[in-house]
Amino acid sequence: MDYCTLTKDKIFLEELVEQVSDARCGGIASFFGTTRDNFQGKKVESLEYEAHEEMAIKEMFKLCKEIREKWTDVCKIAIVHRLGLVEVKEASIAIVISSPHRKDCLEAVQFAIDKLKATIPIWKKVIINYLHPAFVTYVSTFKESLMPILCLQERYSNGESSWKENAECSWKTK
């Protein structure tokens, strides 16, 4: 059973654990990505997510299929991503996977979050608080020719902007 969804509601661990619980499974692993209060040394107020919803759901189920091909003992998978405003300390992404033994579900969760961040068409806006007018950073992740594009656009109160590569860019020169 695979459960993949996008939501504007808060994500609760207990509900997802219930979704993936199975009498055959002795392990449930989870990852919750939360909004932290800082980004590149700047104070974060919140994050805001938007997505190409139909494509994102399709790609999330595709990710589940890939997980099942790599870890054949995985029983159930739940992937939930928030859309809209996500405050500091709230979860924006949750991945919960069950399997008979801990190794498979732990490895599968690690793989899932890495693959999701690189391929699912979800965009993140980081809202930064300066003592002066608003500072906004856009982080976009989307598929184009099977290559994710992740970049930052910093917009300053004087109207200037600056594009920067995200550290997760697969093509970024080391």
Coordinates of C-alpha atoms in Angstrom, one line a residue:
M1 CA 0.0 0.0 0.0
D2 CA 1.4 3.4 -1.0
Y3 CA -0.1 6.6 0.3
C4 CA 1.1 9.8 -1.4
T5 CA -0.5 13.2 -1.0
L6 CA 0.0 16.9 -0.9
T7 CA -1.8 18.8 1.9
K8 CA -2.2 22.3 3.3
D9 CA -2.9 20.8 6.7
K10 CA -0.3 20.0 9.4
I11 CA 1.3 16.6 9.2
F12 CA 1.0 14.3 12.2
L13 CA 3.3 11.3 12.8
E14 CA 0.7 9.2 14.6
E15 CA -1.6 9.2 11.5
L16 CA 1.1 8.1 9.2
V17 CA 2.5 5.4 11.5
E18 CA -1.1 4.1 11.5
Q19 CA -1.2 4.2 7.7
V20 CA 2.0 2.0 7.4
S21 CA 1.5 -0.3 10.4
D22 CA 1.3 -3.9 9.4
A23 CA 1.4 -7.1 11.4
R24 CA 4.1 -8.5 9.2
C25 CA 6.4 -5.6 10.0
G26 CA 8.9 -5.2 12.8
G27 CA 10.2 -1.9 11.7
I28 CA 8.8 1.5 10.9
A29 CA 11.2 4.3 9.9
S30 CA 10.3 7.9 9.4
F31 CA 11.7 11.2 8.3
F32 CA 10.1 14.5 9.0
G33 CA 11.6 17.6 7.4
T34 CA 10.7 20.6 9.5
T35 CA 11.1 24.4 8.9
R36 CA 14.2 25.6 10.8
D37 CA 14.6 29.1 12.0
N38 CA 17.7 29.9 9.9
F39 CA 18.9 29.7 6.3
Q40 CA 22.5 30.6 5.2
G41 CA 22.9 32.6 8.4
K42 CA 19.6 34.5 8.1
K43 CA 16.5 34.3 10.3
V44 CA 13.7 32.4 8.7
E45 CA 10.1 33.3 9.4
S46 CA 8.4 30.5 7.5
L47 CA 8.5 28.5 4.2
E48 CA 5.9 28.5 1.5
Y49 CA 5.5 25.6 -0.9
E50 CA 3.7 25.2 -4.2
A51 CA 3.7 22.4 -6.7
H52 CA 2.7 21.1 -10.0
E53 CA 0.2 19.0 -8.0
E54 CA -0.8 16.4 -10.6
M55 CA 2.8 15.8 -11.7
A56 CA 4.1 15.8 -8.1
I57 CA 1.7 13.1 -7.0
K58 CA 2.5 11.0 -10.1
E59 CA 6.3 11.3 -9.3
M60 CA 5.7 10.4 -5.7
F61 CA 4.0 7.2 -6.7
K62 CA 6.8 6.6 -9.2
L63 CA 9.3 7.0 -6.3
C64 CA 7.3 4.4 -4.3
K65 CA 7.6 2.0 -7.1
E66 CA 11.4 2.5 -7.3
I67 CA 11.7 2.0 -3.5
R68 CA 9.8 -1.3 -3.9
E69 CA 12.1 -2.4 -6.7
K70 CA 15.2 -1.7 -4.5
W71 CA 13.8 -3.0 -1.2
T72 CA 11.4 -5.8 -2.0
D73 CA 10.5 -6.5 1.6
V74 CA 9.0 -3.0 2.1
C75 CA 5.4 -3.3 3.2
K76 CA 3.8 0.1 3.2
I77 CA 4.9 3.6 2.2
A78 CA 3.5 7.0 3.1
I79 CA 4.8 10.3 1.6
V80 CA 3.1 13.5 2.5
H81 CA 4.3 17.0 1.5
R82 CA 2.8 20.3 2.7
L83 CA 1.8 23.1 0.4
G84 CA 1.2 26.7 1.4
L85 CA 2.7 28.3 4.5
V86 CA 4.8 26.2 6.9
E87 CA 5.8 27.8 10.1
V88 CA 9.1 27.2 11.9
K89 CA 9.2 23.8 13.7
E90 CA 6.3 22.5 11.5
A91 CA 6.8 19.5 9.2
S92 CA 6.8 20.2 5.4
I93 CA 7.6 16.6 4.4
A94 CA 7.0 13.3 6.0
I95 CA 8.1 9.9 4.7
V96 CA 7.1 6.8 6.7
I97 CA 8.0 3.3 5.6
S98 CA 7.4 -0.2 7.2
S99 CA 9.2 -3.4 6.5
P100 CA 9.8 -6.7 8.4
H101 CA 13.3 -5.6 9.5
R102 CA 14.7 -2.2 10.3
K103 CA 17.5 -2.1 7.7
D104 CA 15.2 -2.0 4.7
C105 CA 12.9 0.7 6.0
L106 CA 15.8 2.9 7.3
E107 CA 17.6 2.7 3.9
A108 CA 14.4 3.2 2.0
V109 CA 13.6 6.4 3.9
Q110 CA 17.0 7.9 3.3
F111 CA 16.8 7.1 -0.4
A112 CA 13.2 8.5 -0.6
I113 CA 14.0 11.9 0.8
D114 CA 17.1 12.3 -1.3
K115 CA 15.3 11.3 -4.5
L116 CA 12.2 13.4 -3.6
K117 CA 14.3 16.5 -3.2
A118 CA 16.0 15.9 -6.5
T119 CA 13.0 15.0 -8.7
I120 CA 9.6 16.0 -7.4
P121 CA 8.2 19.3 -8.9
I122 CA 7.7 21.2 -5.6
W123 CA 8.9 24.8 -5.1
K124 CA 9.9 26.3 -1.8
K125 CA 9.9 30.0 -0.9
V126 CA 12.0 30.8 2.1
I127 CA 10.7 33.9 3.9
I128 CA 13.6 35.6 5.7
N129 CA 13.2 38.4 8.3
Y130 CA 15.6 41.3 8.3
L131 CA 15.3 44.3 10.4
H132 CA 14.7 46.1 7.2
P133 CA 12.0 45.3 4.6
A134 CA 11.2 41.7 3.6
F135 CA 13.8 39.4 2.1
V136 CA 12.6 36.4 0.2
T137 CA 14.5 33.5 -1.3
Y138 CA 12.9 31.1 -3.8
V139 CA 14.2 27.6 -4.0
S140 CA 12.8 25.6 -6.9
T141 CA 13.0 21.9 -7.7
F142 CA 11.5 20.6 -10.9
K143 CA 12.2 18.1 -13.6
E144 CA 13.5 19.2 -16.9
S145 CA 15.1 16.6 -19.2
L146 CA 15.4 14.3 -16.1
M147 CA 17.7 16.9 -14.4
P148 CA 16.5 18.7 -11.4
I149 CA 17.0 22.5 -11.2
L150 CA 17.6 23.9 -7.8
C151 CA 18.4 27.6 -7.4
L152 CA 17.9 30.5 -5.1
Q153 CA 16.7 33.9 -6.0
E154 CA 17.3 36.5 -3.4
R155 CA 15.1 39.6 -3.7
Y156 CA 16.0 42.7 -1.8
S157 CA 13.9 45.6 -0.8
N158 CA 15.6 47.9 -3.3
G159 CA 14.2 45.7 -6.2
E160 CA 17.5 44.0 -7.0
S161 CA 17.8 40.2 -7.2
S162 CA 20.5 37.7 -7.3
W163 CA 20.4 34.0 -8.5
K164 CA 22.5 31.5 -6.7
E165 CA 22.8 27.7 -7.1
N166 CA 21.4 25.6 -4.3
A167 CA 23.9 23.3 -2.7
E168 CA 21.8 20.3 -3.9
C169 CA 22.2 21.1 -7.6
S170 CA 23.4 17.9 -9.2
W171 CA 25.5 19.8 -11.8
K172 CA 27.1 22.2 -9.3
T173 CA 30.8 22.3 -9.8
K174 CA 32.7 21.2 -6.8

